[in-house]
Amino acid sequence: MIRKKIVSVLVAAALVAGMGLQVNVTAKADDLQDAQNKASQQQSQIDAAQAEKDKLVAQLDGIVKDMEKTQADIKAKQEEISKKADELDAAKIDENNQYESMKLRIQYMYENGNGQFLETLLESKSIAEFLSNAEYITQISEYDRNMLEEFQDVVDKVEKQQEELEKENAELEEMQTNLQTQQTELQTLVDSKSSEIASLESELSETNAKISQLQAAAAEQARLQKEAQNFNNNNNNHYTQGPSYTPSGGTGRLQNPCPAACISSEFGGRQSPGGIGSTNHKGRDYAAATGTPIYAAASGTVTTVSSSAARGYYVVINHGDISTLYQHCSATFVSVGQHVNAGDNIAAVGSTGYSTGPHLHFEVHVGGTPVDPRLYL
């Protein structure tokens, strides 16, 4: 009979645990969906930024090609200018040679009795003035005048061509300067876009890591839920929930502080779990998933809400002649001085402090000394 009642309690606990696990699985699924949506948005941002970067790089490549072409044009133009300068030098030499030849012929005319025109010609301050004066000197050959004018026309023409080439060269160099400015600006944009992509990829990596954690947590929650369901399926056909069981010697003063848990360790001597648990166990352990509700075992006043390296987060409630302690909590929901009723949700199961896994370590103190909780349950 007693065995039947114990199993009935375990079945009820498993049912409650299954309900809690279902809520946790749903919450985990929502968190996972949110993280996946966030990852999808981040990937879209990365794709958009990469497309912008590719477009900028294409523009940059085009500018580099334009710069190369412009540089080649500048080089070719400078070669033309150099050739034109040589032509101008040659034309000036030809012009000067013709001028000197004419002066020699004029000197010859003077030496042969035609000195009346020499003074007028020699007073000319330029070739143009000389030609103007020579209009009245019929003794100068028509050939010499024509040749001198032709050479002067060539000089003028070459000078104009050289000026045009130099102007074109200046325009090309200005174009090259503008292209260099555009190149610098585009390179800055490309570098900025690269930094943006790197930042987005880092965020995406963090989101993917969170997704992996959530998927692992969801798988674990699903496993626990399946185990609880299997337990229900295996035992529900044979046992029904009966009244709460009070162990032999128990007064029933306290109620179960964690109905959704399984008893994993009783009060008294034991082998140290994981090498960190006490061999002289001063309480009773209730194994349950992190976040499982912890309830006040009886009405009383909260005297301690604190944490320590060994206990983790814990709560102490004074019930008058006895007090109860709840430790290794993942969260606490009460404050010092607060009055609580039996069954109030005061904390949540965790694995803080010296703990080998999520569970509630429950102690009962009489006169400050730990006693077996089963005496009062």
mmCIF file of C-alpha atoms in Angstrom:
data_model
loop_
_atom_site.group_PDB
_atom_site.id
_atom_site.type_symbol
_atom_site.label_atom_id
_atom_site.label_comp_id
_atom_site.label_asym_id
_atom_site.label_seq_id
_atom_site.Cartn_x
_atom_site.Cartn_y
_atom_site.Cartn_z
ATOM 1 C CA MET A 1 0.000 0.000 0.000
ATOM 2 C CA ILE A 2 2.757 2.382 0.947
ATOM 3 C CA ARG A 3 4.629 1.548 -2.301
ATOM 4 C CA LYS A 4 1.472 2.295 -4.281
ATOM 5 C CA LYS A 5 1.142 5.694 -2.628
ATOM 6 C CA ILE A 6 4.811 6.532 -3.241
ATOM 7 C CA VAL A 7 4.525 5.716 -6.931
ATOM 8 C CA SER A 8 1.334 7.728 -7.119
ATOM 9 C CA VAL A 9 3.175 10.762 -5.789
ATOM 10 C CA LEU A 10 5.980 10.215 -8.298
ATOM 11 C CA VAL A 11 3.452 9.956 -11.126
ATOM 12 C CA ALA A 12 1.869 13.233 -10.068
ATOM 13 C CA ALA A 13 5.297 14.852 -9.831
ATOM 14 C CA ALA A 14 6.184 13.603 -13.274
ATOM 15 C CA LEU A 15 2.958 15.031 -14.648
ATOM 16 C CA VAL A 16 3.724 18.440 -13.145
ATOM 17 C CA ALA A 17 7.311 18.220 -14.365
ATOM 18 C CA GLY A 18 6.062 17.375 -17.847
ATOM 19 C CA MET A 19 3.850 20.452 -17.817
ATOM 20 C CA GLY A 20 6.768 22.604 -16.679
ATOM 21 C CA LEU A 21 9.035 21.107 -19.287
ATOM 22 C CA GLN A 22 6.436 21.772 -21.979
ATOM 23 C CA VAL A 23 6.366 25.445 -20.988
ATOM 24 C CA ASN A 24 10.170 25.552 -21.032
ATOM 25 C CA VAL A 25 10.304 23.845 -24.432
ATOM 26 C CA THR A 26 7.809 26.356 -25.810
ATOM 27 C CA ALA A 27 9.832 29.248 -24.387
ATOM 28 C CA LYS A 28 13.038 27.788 -25.783
ATOM 29 C CA ALA A 29 11.378 27.342 -29.179
ATOM 30 C CA ASP A 30 10.292 30.987 -29.159
ATOM 31 C CA ASP A 31 13.810 32.104 -28.230
ATOM 32 C CA LEU A 32 15.252 29.887 -30.951
ATOM 33 C CA GLN A 33 12.840 31.298 -33.555
ATOM 34 C CA ASP A 34 13.733 34.854 -32.507
ATOM 35 C CA ALA A 35 17.443 34.068 -32.790
ATOM 36 C CA GLN A 36 16.965 32.453 -36.200
ATOM 37 C CA ASN A 37 14.978 35.465 -37.420
ATOM 38 C CA LYS A 38 17.738 37.743 -36.147
ATOM 39 C CA ALA A 39 20.375 35.637 -37.919
ATOM 40 C CA SER A 40 18.358 35.825 -41.151
ATOM 41 C CA GLN A 41 18.139 39.625 -40.852
ATOM 42 C CA GLN A 42 21.869 39.884 -40.153
ATOM 43 C CA GLN A 43 22.661 37.691 -43.176
ATOM 44 C CA SER A 44 20.448 39.932 -45.329
ATOM 45 C CA GLN A 45 22.329 42.975 -44.050
ATOM 46 C CA ILE A 46 25.650 41.286 -44.851
ATOM 47 C CA ASP A 47 24.446 40.387 -48.376
ATOM 48 C CA ALA A 48 23.273 43.971 -48.975
ATOM 49 C CA ALA A 49 26.527 45.431 -47.666
ATOM 50 C CA GLN A 50 28.544 42.994 -49.798
ATOM 51 C CA ALA A 51 26.537 43.999 -52.887
ATOM 52 C CA GLU A 52 27.265 47.659 -52.168
ATOM 53 C CA LYS A 53 30.930 46.873 -51.658
ATOM 54 C CA ASP A 54 31.085 44.924 -54.936
ATOM 55 C CA LYS A 55 29.510 47.883 -56.733
ATOM 56 C CA LEU A 56 32.046 50.275 -55.198
ATOM 57 C CA VAL A 57 34.921 47.946 -56.108
ATOM 58 C CA ALA A 58 33.646 47.816 -59.707
ATOM 59 C CA GLN A 59 33.574 51.626 -59.801
ATOM 60 C CA LEU A 60 37.048 51.703 -58.305
ATOM 61 C CA ASP A 61 38.334 49.281 -60.956
ATOM 62 C CA GLY A 62 36.805 51.509 -63.646
ATOM 63 C CA ILE A 63 38.535 54.575 -62.232
ATOM 64 C CA VAL A 64 41.857 52.735 -62.092
ATOM 65 C CA LYS A 65 41.462 51.804 -65.769
ATOM 66 C CA ASP A 66 40.577 55.433 -66.613
ATOM 67 C CA MET A 67 43.666 56.580 -64.716
ATOM 68 C CA GLU A 68 45.852 54.147 -66.630
ATOM 69 C CA LYS A 69 44.411 55.376 -69.948
ATOM 70 C CA THR A 70 44.776 59.022 -68.932
ATOM 71 C CA GLN A 71 48.357 58.414 -67.866
ATOM 72 C CA ALA A 72 49.057 56.849 -71.260
ATOM 73 C CA ASP A 73 47.398 59.849 -72.973
ATOM 74 C CA ILE A 74 49.519 62.241 -70.902
ATOM 75 C CA LYS A 75 52.669 60.393 -71.879
ATOM 76 C CA ALA A 76 51.708 60.485 -75.556
ATOM 77 C CA LYS A 77 50.806 64.182 -75.334
ATOM 78 C CA GLN A 78 54.107 65.006 -73.690
ATOM 79 C CA GLU A 79 55.899 63.194 -76.512
ATOM 80 C CA GLU A 80 53.948 65.282 -79.046
ATOM 81 C CA ILE A 81 54.863 68.448 -77.164
ATOM 82 C CA SER A 82 58.508 67.418 -77.180
ATOM 83 C CA LYS A 83 58.412 66.790 -80.944
ATOM 84 C CA LYS A 84 56.628 70.077 -81.529
ATOM 85 C CA ALA A 85 59.264 71.889 -79.487
ATOM 86 C CA ASP A 86 61.919 70.367 -81.749
ATOM 87 C CA GLU A 87 59.951 71.518 -84.802
ATOM 88 C CA LEU A 88 59.683 75.016 -83.353
ATOM 89 C CA ASP A 89 63.428 75.151 -82.733
ATOM 90 C CA ALA A 90 64.077 74.003 -86.297
ATOM 91 C CA ALA A 91 61.630 76.580 -87.726
ATOM 92 C CA LYS A 92 63.252 79.388 -85.747
ATOM 93 C CA ILE A 93 66.650 78.300 -86.985
ATOM 94 C CA ASP A 94 65.408 78.305 -90.580
ATOM 95 C CA GLU A 95 63.865 81.721 -90.054
ATOM 96 C CA ASN A 96 67.035 83.102 -88.548
ATOM 97 C CA ASN A 97 69.190 81.608 -91.313
ATOM 98 C CA GLN A 98 66.990 83.249 -93.931
ATOM 99 C CA TYR A 99 67.230 86.550 -92.103
ATOM 100 C CA GLU A 100 71.000 86.349 -91.897
ATOM 101 C CA SER A 101 71.215 85.475 -95.602
ATOM 102 C CA MET A 102 69.152 88.526 -96.483
ATOM 103 C CA LYS A 103 71.400 90.773 -94.393
ATOM 104 C CA LEU A 104 74.422 89.415 -96.193
ATOM 105 C CA ARG A 105 72.828 90.168 -99.531
ATOM 106 C CA ILE A 106 71.933 93.654 -98.379
ATOM 107 C CA GLN A 107 75.515 94.211 -97.252
ATOM 108 C CA TYR A 108 76.641 93.071 -100.660
ATOM 109 C CA MET A 109 74.299 95.577 -102.279
ATOM 110 C CA TYR A 110 75.720 98.322 -100.075
ATOM 111 C CA GLU A 111 79.251 97.448 -100.914
ATOM 112 C CA ASN A 112 78.300 97.679 -104.580
ATOM 113 C CA GLY A 113 76.814 101.171 -104.398
ATOM 114 C CA ASN A 114 73.348 100.675 -102.969
ATOM 115 C CA GLY A 115 74.057 102.129 -99.520
ATOM 116 C CA GLN A 116 71.184 104.597 -99.651
ATOM 117 C CA PHE A 117 68.826 101.826 -98.411
ATOM 118 C CA LEU A 118 71.102 100.234 -95.835
ATOM 119 C CA GLU A 119 70.524 102.701 -93.032
ATOM 120 C CA THR A 120 66.759 102.310 -93.258
ATOM 121 C CA LEU A 121 66.909 98.538 -93.176
ATOM 122 C CA LEU A 122 69.480 98.283 -90.427
ATOM 123 C CA GLU A 123 67.432 100.560 -88.157
ATOM 124 C CA SER A 124 64.636 97.967 -88.164
ATOM 125 C CA LYS A 125 64.097 96.661 -84.599
ATOM 126 C CA SER A 126 62.360 93.467 -85.627
ATOM 127 C CA ILE A 127 61.830 91.196 -88.562
ATOM 128 C CA ALA A 128 58.287 92.535 -88.977
ATOM 129 C CA GLU A 129 59.503 96.121 -89.053
ATOM 130 C CA PHE A 130 62.286 95.107 -91.387
ATOM 131 C CA LEU A 131 59.794 93.557 -93.794
ATOM 132 C CA SER A 132 57.647 96.675 -93.604
ATOM 133 C CA ASN A 133 60.627 98.851 -94.478
ATOM 134 C CA ALA A 134 61.692 96.430 -97.147
ATOM 135 C CA GLU A 135 58.388 96.946 -98.939
ATOM 136 C CA TYR A 136 59.967 100.096 -100.310
ATOM 137 C CA ILE A 137 63.193 98.522 -101.283
ATOM 138 C CA THR A 138 62.631 96.966 -104.628
ATOM 139 C CA GLN A 139 66.255 95.888 -104.800
ATOM 140 C CA ILE A 140 65.535 93.068 -102.251
ATOM 141 C CA SER A 141 64.588 90.003 -104.167
ATOM 142 C CA GLU A 142 60.997 88.865 -104.093
ATOM 143 C CA TYR A 143 62.250 85.377 -103.291
ATOM 144 C CA ASP A 144 63.992 86.467 -100.079
ATOM 145 C CA ARG A 145 60.921 88.276 -98.840
ATOM 146 C CA ASN A 146 58.626 85.380 -99.584
ATOM 147 C CA MET A 147 60.903 82.857 -97.900
ATOM 148 C CA LEU A 148 61.273 85.005 -94.783
ATOM 149 C CA GLU A 149 57.497 85.423 -94.505
ATOM 150 C CA GLU A 150 57.002 81.711 -95.019
ATOM 151 C CA PHE A 151 59.476 80.847 -92.277
ATOM 152 C CA GLN A 152 57.823 83.304 -89.917
ATOM 153 C CA ASP A 153 54.411 81.739 -90.653
ATOM 154 C CA VAL A 154 55.836 78.329 -89.829
ATOM 155 C CA VAL A 155 57.193 79.616 -86.532
ATOM 156 C CA ASP A 156 53.819 81.134 -85.610
ATOM 157 C CA LYS A 157 51.976 77.958 -86.577
ATOM 158 C CA VAL A 158 54.292 75.702 -84.583
ATOM 159 C CA GLU A 159 54.063 77.998 -81.553
ATOM 160 C CA LYS A 160 50.255 77.817 -81.656
ATOM 161 C CA GLN A 161 50.350 74.042 -81.999
ATOM 162 C CA GLN A 162 52.678 73.803 -79.035
ATOM 163 C CA GLU A 163 50.363 76.004 -76.965
ATOM 164 C CA GLU A 164 47.385 73.786 -77.844
ATOM 165 C CA LEU A 165 49.291 70.658 -76.924
ATOM 166 C CA GLU A 166 50.351 72.144 -73.598
ATOM 167 C CA LYS A 167 46.741 73.145 -72.915
ATOM 168 C CA GLU A 168 45.548 69.607 -73.689
ATOM 169 C CA ASN A 169 48.272 68.203 -71.462
ATOM 170 C CA ALA A 170 47.163 70.473 -68.589
ATOM 171 C CA GLU A 171 43.580 69.257 -69.044
ATOM 172 C CA LEU A 172 44.719 65.630 -68.956
ATOM 173 C CA GLU A 173 46.729 66.213 -65.793
ATOM 174 C CA GLU A 174 43.722 67.894 -64.171
ATOM 175 C CA MET A 175 41.600 64.900 -65.186
ATOM 176 C CA GLN A 176 44.175 62.582 -63.643
ATOM 177 C CA THR A 177 44.113 64.585 -60.405
ATOM 178 C CA ASN A 178 40.300 64.332 -60.272
ATOM 179 C CA LEU A 179 40.469 60.582 -60.884
ATOM 180 C CA GLN A 180 42.979 60.207 -58.055
ATOM 181 C CA THR A 181 40.608 62.100 -55.747
ATOM 182 C CA GLN A 182 37.724 59.831 -56.760
ATOM 183 C CA GLN A 183 39.940 56.804 -56.224
ATOM 184 C CA THR A 184 40.773 57.933 -52.680
ATOM 185 C CA GLU A 185 37.118 58.607 -51.861
ATOM 186 C CA LEU A 186 35.964 55.266 -53.253
ATOM 187 C CA GLN A 187 38.729 53.385 -51.453
ATOM 188 C CA THR A 188 37.592 55.012 -48.201
ATOM 189 C CA LEU A 189 34.023 53.853 -48.879
ATOM 190 C CA VAL A 190 35.227 50.324 -49.705
ATOM 191 C CA ASP A 191 37.265 50.168 -46.478
ATOM 192 C CA SER A 192 34.273 51.438 -44.486
ATOM 193 C CA LYS A 193 32.002 48.854 -46.089
ATOM 194 C CA SER A 194 34.547 46.119 -45.319
ATOM 195 C CA SER A 195 34.538 47.156 -41.648
ATOM 196 C CA GLU A 196 30.734 47.137 -41.634
ATOM 197 C CA ILE A 197 30.665 43.636 -43.120
ATOM 198 C CA ALA A 198 33.229 42.396 -40.587
ATOM 199 C CA SER A 199 31.113 43.806 -37.733
ATOM 200 C CA LEU A 200 27.938 42.222 -39.118
ATOM 201 C CA GLU A 201 29.689 38.875 -39.575
ATOM 202 C CA SER A 202 30.878 39.033 -35.951
ATOM 203 C CA GLU A 203 27.314 39.702 -34.783
ATOM 204 C CA LEU A 204 26.040 36.857 -36.973
ATOM 205 C CA SER A 205 28.660 34.535 -35.484
ATOM 206 C CA GLU A 206 27.453 35.418 -31.976
ATOM 207 C CA THR A 207 23.829 34.855 -33.021
ATOM 208 C CA ASN A 208 24.696 31.468 -34.560
ATOM 209 C CA ALA A 209 26.475 30.488 -31.349
ATOM 210 C CA LYS A 210 23.347 31.441 -29.388
ATOM 211 C CA ILE A 211 21.236 29.408 -31.827
ATOM 212 C CA SER A 212 23.460 26.380 -31.209
ATOM 213 C CA GLN A 213 23.068 26.815 -27.447
ATOM 214 C CA LEU A 214 19.299 27.181 -27.729
ATOM 215 C CA GLN A 215 19.079 24.125 -29.986
ATOM 216 C CA ALA A 216 21.095 22.096 -27.476
ATOM 217 C CA ALA A 217 18.928 23.361 -24.613
ATOM 218 C CA ALA A 218 15.752 22.602 -26.589
ATOM 219 C CA ALA A 219 17.018 19.084 -27.315
ATOM 220 C CA GLU A 220 17.725 18.543 -23.616
ATOM 221 C CA GLN A 221 14.307 19.891 -22.630
ATOM 222 C CA ALA A 222 12.682 17.620 -25.203
ATOM 223 C CA ARG A 223 14.614 14.665 -23.830
ATOM 224 C CA LEU A 224 13.467 15.402 -20.281
ATOM 225 C CA GLN A 225 9.903 15.833 -21.486
ATOM 226 C CA LYS A 226 10.055 12.493 -23.274
ATOM 227 C CA GLU A 227 11.413 10.778 -20.164
ATOM 228 C CA ALA A 228 8.574 12.257 -18.088
ATOM 229 C CA GLN A 229 6.020 11.147 -20.680
ATOM 230 C CA ASN A 230 7.501 7.647 -20.776
ATOM 231 C CA PHE A 231 7.285 7.516 -17.008
ATOM 232 C CA ASN A 232 3.643 8.553 -17.165
ATOM 233 C CA ASN A 233 2.850 6.016 -19.872
ATOM 234 C CA ASN A 234 4.529 3.202 -17.951
ATOM 235 C CA ASN A 235 2.858 3.906 -14.629
ATOM 236 C CA ASN A 236 -0.383 5.767 -15.266
ATOM 237 C CA ASN A 237 -2.309 2.580 -16.108
ATOM 238 C CA HIS A 238 -1.386 0.927 -12.802
ATOM 239 C CA TYR A 239 -1.555 3.734 -10.236
ATOM 240 C CA THR A 240 -3.697 6.752 -9.558
ATOM 241 C CA GLN A 241 -2.737 9.781 -7.563
ATOM 242 C CA GLY A 242 -3.491 9.282 -3.887
ATOM 243 C CA PRO A 243 -3.107 11.448 -0.785
ATOM 244 C CA SER A 244 0.281 12.874 0.149
ATOM 245 C CA TYR A 245 2.484 10.308 1.829
ATOM 246 C CA THR A 246 4.013 11.049 5.215
ATOM 247 C CA PRO A 247 7.028 8.813 5.904
ATOM 248 C CA SER A 248 7.125 6.864 9.122
ATOM 249 C CA GLY A 249 7.857 9.269 11.964
ATOM 250 C CA GLY A 250 6.968 12.375 9.893
ATOM 251 C CA THR A 251 4.662 14.937 11.505
ATOM 252 C CA GLY A 252 3.294 16.390 8.279
ATOM 253 C CA ARG A 253 4.161 19.859 9.554
ATOM 254 C CA LEU A 254 5.900 20.704 6.253
ATOM 255 C CA GLN A 255 4.728 20.182 2.689
ATOM 256 C CA ASN A 256 6.860 19.150 -0.295
ATOM 257 C CA PRO A 257 8.947 22.214 -1.315
ATOM 258 C CA CYS A 258 9.441 20.962 -4.895
ATOM 259 C CA PRO A 259 6.637 18.607 -6.069
ATOM 260 C CA ALA A 260 7.923 18.507 -9.647
ATOM 261 C CA ALA A 261 11.270 17.038 -8.584
ATOM 262 C CA CYS A 262 12.639 13.597 -7.780
ATOM 263 C CA ILE A 263 14.476 12.818 -4.553
ATOM 264 C CA SER A 264 18.162 12.375 -5.447
ATOM 265 C CA SER A 265 19.767 12.315 -1.969
ATOM 266 C CA GLU A 266 18.498 11.943 1.607
ATOM 267 C CA PHE A 267 19.727 13.341 4.908
ATOM 268 C CA GLY A 268 22.763 11.656 6.544
ATOM 269 C CA GLY A 269 25.925 9.851 5.500
ATOM 270 C CA ARG A 270 26.574 9.291 1.827
ATOM 271 C CA GLN A 271 29.313 9.098 -0.807
ATOM 272 C CA SER A 272 30.378 12.580 -1.925
ATOM 273 C CA PRO A 273 28.679 13.355 -5.282
ATOM 274 C CA GLY A 274 31.152 14.568 -7.876
ATOM 275 C CA GLY A 275 33.833 14.915 -5.225
ATOM 276 C CA ILE A 276 32.422 18.257 -4.087
ATOM 277 C CA GLY A 277 29.279 17.322 -2.133
ATOM 278 C CA SER A 278 29.297 16.696 1.618
ATOM 279 C CA THR A 279 29.551 13.083 2.871
ATOM 280 C CA ASN A 280 27.462 14.110 5.886
ATOM 281 C CA HIS A 281 24.415 15.400 4.051
ATOM 282 C CA LYS A 282 22.537 17.960 6.141
ATOM 283 C CA GLY A 283 19.405 18.074 4.042
ATOM 284 C CA ARG A 284 17.368 16.481 1.314
ATOM 285 C CA ASP A 285 18.039 16.984 -2.441
ATOM 286 C CA TYR A 286 15.272 17.405 -5.007
ATOM 287 C CA ALA A 287 16.576 16.957 -8.578
ATOM 288 C CA ALA A 288 14.703 18.981 -11.197
ATOM 289 C CA ALA A 289 15.280 21.066 -14.287
ATOM 290 C CA THR A 290 16.625 24.595 -13.860
ATOM 291 C CA GLY A 291 13.732 27.011 -13.337
ATOM 292 C CA THR A 292 11.431 24.466 -11.639
ATOM 293 C CA PRO A 293 9.362 26.261 -8.950
ATOM 294 C CA ILE A 294 10.358 26.000 -5.276
ATOM 295 C CA TYR A 295 7.560 26.526 -2.723
ATOM 296 C CA ALA A 296 7.556 27.525 0.932
ATOM 297 C CA ALA A 297 7.195 24.305 2.985
ATOM 298 C CA ALA A 298 5.117 26.170 5.597
ATOM 299 C CA SER A 299 3.980 29.677 6.489
ATOM 300 C CA GLY A 300 6.589 31.927 8.065
ATOM 301 C CA THR A 301 8.835 34.974 7.766
ATOM 302 C CA VAL A 302 11.785 35.235 5.369
ATOM 303 C CA THR A 303 14.926 35.897 7.434
ATOM 304 C CA THR A 304 17.638 35.477 4.788
ATOM 305 C CA VAL A 305 17.935 35.980 1.036
ATOM 306 C CA SER A 306 21.591 35.746 0.111
ATOM 307 C CA SER A 307 24.313 33.827 -1.741
ATOM 308 C CA SER A 308 27.598 32.124 -0.919
ATOM 309 C CA ALA A 309 30.259 30.123 -2.686
ATOM 310 C CA ALA A 310 28.932 26.836 -1.306
ATOM 311 C CA ARG A 311 25.174 27.418 -1.146
ATOM 312 C CA GLY A 312 24.800 29.620 -4.218
ATOM 313 C CA TYR A 313 21.570 31.635 -4.030
ATOM 314 C CA TYR A 314 19.516 30.590 -1.005
ATOM 315 C CA VAL A 315 16.521 31.519 1.173
ATOM 316 C CA VAL A 316 15.846 30.899 4.884
ATOM 317 C CA ILE A 317 12.299 31.004 6.346
ATOM 318 C CA ASN A 318 11.510 31.093 10.094
ATOM 319 C CA HIS A 319 8.424 29.099 11.063
ATOM 320 C CA GLY A 320 8.638 29.736 14.828
ATOM 321 C CA ASP A 321 9.963 26.547 16.386
ATOM 322 C CA ILE A 322 11.772 25.453 13.186
ATOM 323 C CA SER A 323 13.285 27.069 10.117
ATOM 324 C CA THR A 324 13.754 25.840 6.544
ATOM 325 C CA LEU A 325 16.579 26.534 4.094
ATOM 326 C CA TYR A 326 16.389 26.372 0.269
ATOM 327 C CA GLN A 327 19.721 26.566 -1.618
ATOM 328 C CA HIS A 328 21.411 26.295 -5.066
ATOM 329 C CA CYS A 329 18.550 28.423 -6.508
ATOM 330 C CA SER A 330 18.755 29.936 -9.980
ATOM 331 C CA ALA A 331 16.521 32.814 -8.842
ATOM 332 C CA THR A 332 14.805 34.018 -5.641
ATOM 333 C CA PHE A 333 11.406 35.758 -5.517
ATOM 334 C CA VAL A 334 11.120 36.958 -1.905
ATOM 335 C CA SER A 335 12.826 39.517 0.319
ATOM 336 C CA VAL A 336 13.955 39.642 3.957
ATOM 337 C CA GLY A 337 11.082 40.374 6.365
ATOM 338 C CA GLN A 338 8.417 39.189 3.943
ATOM 339 C CA HIS A 339 5.669 36.907 5.281
ATOM 340 C CA VAL A 340 4.963 33.875 3.097
ATOM 341 C CA ASN A 341 2.282 31.250 3.148
ATOM 342 C CA ALA A 342 2.753 27.543 2.658
ATOM 343 C CA GLY A 343 2.897 26.850 -1.073
ATOM 344 C CA ASP A 344 4.051 30.338 -2.119
ATOM 345 C CA ASN A 345 6.586 30.266 -4.974
ATOM 346 C CA ILE A 346 9.712 31.629 -3.284
ATOM 347 C CA ALA A 347 12.496 30.597 -5.718
ATOM 348 C CA ALA A 348 13.485 28.478 -8.719
ATOM 349 C CA VAL A 349 15.684 25.386 -8.958
ATOM 350 C CA GLY A 350 19.256 25.996 -10.138
ATOM 351 C CA SER A 351 22.803 24.765 -9.834
ATOM 352 C CA THR A 352 24.535 27.706 -8.160
ATOM 353 C CA GLY A 353 27.256 27.215 -5.542
ATOM 354 C CA TYR A 354 28.820 23.799 -4.991
ATOM 355 C CA SER A 355 26.470 21.721 -7.105
ATOM 356 C CA THR A 356 26.853 18.837 -9.546
ATOM 357 C CA GLY A 357 23.586 19.622 -11.340
ATOM 358 C CA PRO A 358 20.279 21.501 -11.003
ATOM 359 C CA HIS A 359 18.498 20.582 -7.766
ATOM 360 C CA LEU A 360 17.032 21.988 -4.539
ATOM 361 C CA HIS A 361 18.973 21.308 -1.356
ATOM 362 C CA PHE A 362 16.326 21.536 1.407
ATOM 363 C CA GLU A 363 17.229 21.719 5.110
ATOM 364 C CA VAL A 364 15.194 21.825 8.314
ATOM 365 C CA HIS A 365 16.798 23.427 11.379
ATOM 366 C CA VAL A 366 15.696 23.010 14.984
ATOM 367 C CA GLY A 367 17.485 25.313 17.401
ATOM 368 C CA GLY A 368 19.998 26.081 14.643
ATOM 369 C CA THR A 369 20.860 22.402 14.106
ATOM 370 C CA PRO A 370 20.039 20.564 10.848
ATOM 371 C CA VAL A 371 17.663 17.618 11.290
ATOM 372 C CA ASP A 372 16.257 15.054 8.859
ATOM 373 C CA PRO A 373 13.492 16.835 6.855
ATOM 374 C CA ARG A 374 11.533 13.552 6.721
ATOM 375 C CA LEU A 375 10.690 14.028 10.423
ATOM 376 C CA TYR A 376 8.499 17.008 9.483
ATOM 377 C CA LEU A 377 7.237 16.120 6.008
#
